[in-house]
XYZ file of C-alpha atoms in Angstrom:
140
model
C 5.290 -0.661 11.939
C 3.484 2.047 12.394
C 6.875 3.793 12.338
C 7.830 2.483 9.347
C 5.139 3.719 7.688
C 5.467 7.611 8.834
C 8.887 7.246 7.767
C 7.761 5.208 4.725
C 5.862 8.344 3.739
C 8.195 10.908 4.454
C 11.164 8.897 2.528
C 8.004 8.522 -0.500
C 7.343 12.314 -0.491
C 11.152 13.744 -0.322
C 12.274 11.193 -2.952
C 8.707 12.147 -5.329
C 9.779 15.147 -4.932
C 13.531 14.763 -5.993
C 13.014 12.812 -8.893
C 9.985 15.386 -10.693
C 12.693 18.758 -9.972
C 15.249 16.402 -11.600
C 12.934 14.784 -14.902
C 11.237 18.195 -14.913
C 8.022 19.182 -13.575
C 5.808 18.420 -15.962
C 2.528 16.558 -16.486
C 3.288 13.300 -18.042
C 6.752 13.223 -15.479
C 4.895 13.883 -12.386
C 2.652 11.249 -14.242
C 5.103 8.405 -14.334
C 6.983 9.494 -10.842
C 3.199 8.931 -8.914
C 2.453 5.708 -10.823
C 6.048 4.433 -10.014
C 5.768 5.099 -6.521
C 2.405 4.022 -6.384
C 3.765 0.341 -7.961
C 6.095 0.411 -4.603
C 3.136 0.705 -2.826
C 1.198 -2.038 -4.158
C 4.200 -4.579 -5.066
C 6.427 -4.001 -2.004
C 3.798 -5.100 0.585
C 2.663 -7.785 -1.663
C 5.853 -9.360 -1.841
C 6.442 -8.982 1.921
C 2.784 -10.818 2.855
C 3.411 -13.307 -0.375
C 6.043 -14.319 1.592
C 4.497 -14.765 4.280
C 1.948 -16.685 3.460
C 3.708 -19.332 1.644
C 5.974 -20.117 4.909
C 5.345 -18.323 8.222
C 8.767 -17.615 9.695
C 9.367 -19.506 12.919
C 11.033 -16.700 13.970
C 8.494 -13.799 15.345
C 11.581 -11.128 14.110
C 11.156 -12.179 10.715
C 7.816 -11.735 10.778
C 7.806 -8.954 11.843
C 10.558 -7.373 9.682
C 8.418 -9.148 6.999
C 4.849 -6.924 8.570
C 7.517 -3.871 9.371
C 8.474 -3.736 5.080
C 4.792 -4.139 4.268
C 3.464 -1.341 6.009
C 6.740 0.809 5.397
C 6.483 -0.028 1.652
C 2.413 0.485 1.539
C 3.155 4.701 2.652
C 4.689 5.160 -0.964
C 0.782 5.362 -1.070
C 1.602 8.907 -0.380
C 3.085 9.903 -2.987
C 1.662 7.953 -5.217
C -2.163 7.828 -5.476
C -2.238 10.697 -3.063
C -0.604 13.187 -4.311
C -1.755 13.043 -8.235
C -5.141 13.253 -7.385
C -4.047 17.039 -6.314
C -2.029 17.082 -9.433
C -4.398 16.117 -11.575
C -7.797 17.806 -10.544
C -6.094 20.534 -8.164
C -10.014 22.371 -7.541
C -11.391 18.706 -7.127
C -9.097 16.275 -5.666
C -10.952 16.481 -1.868
C -14.252 14.473 -3.657
C -12.486 12.944 -6.147
C -10.914 11.348 -3.348
C -13.222 11.536 -1.163
C -15.281 9.643 -3.603
C -12.238 7.027 -4.756
C -11.685 6.366 -1.382
C -15.534 5.057 -0.847
C -15.011 1.414 -2.550
C -12.025 0.658 -0.424
C -13.616 2.066 2.652
C -16.825 -0.609 2.015
C -14.195 -3.335 0.894
C -12.255 -2.592 4.190
C -15.077 -3.567 6.430
C -16.542 -6.931 4.500
C -12.424 -7.355 4.764
C -12.593 -7.066 9.019
C -15.752 -10.085 8.468
C -14.105 -11.830 6.410
C -10.635 -12.251 7.908
C -12.739 -13.285 11.415
C -13.995 -16.087 9.260
C -11.349 -16.786 7.839
C -9.455 -17.947 10.488
C -12.013 -19.210 12.419
C -12.143 -22.050 9.771
C -8.719 -22.389 9.525
C -7.364 -22.387 13.003
C -6.401 -18.955 13.346
C -4.061 -19.777 10.156
C -3.165 -16.099 8.559
C -1.708 -17.647 5.177
C -4.980 -17.377 3.813
C -5.466 -13.960 4.766
C -1.835 -12.811 4.171
C -1.746 -14.257 0.422
C -5.598 -12.684 -0.027
C -4.411 -9.636 0.456
C -0.990 -10.100 -1.869
C -3.066 -10.953 -4.178
C -5.278 -7.768 -3.950
C -2.457 -5.651 -3.786
C -0.816 -8.065 -7.244
C -4.375 -7.206 -9.063
C -4.774 -3.683 -7.573
């Protein structure tokens, strides 16, 4: 999965640059491209995790493939939100990125404890965890 994440980030970055060059480099065109790539970064993993939450594959390879797909598509965030802050507010991009990442870090920390509680209460059944993550990715 980690290799898929690295490959997904590289593919997303070069693809976004190609599209921006093709459609024009104006702020509106860039915004459309960034939103499209961020949509892939959220909805792609949501679909993979939703599939895992509804029916855990009996073959471990299928589960690994879905998790790898989720990580690979999540990396499209690099060409979505990750790049958008630099384009919208170049001078303040570091501050903007850190301030907007703070809620994610806080909820991510809570999510670790919540995941443990869910697994303890469901007999180590990951379906609920995958379903919740898919829901969060879908809602945004």
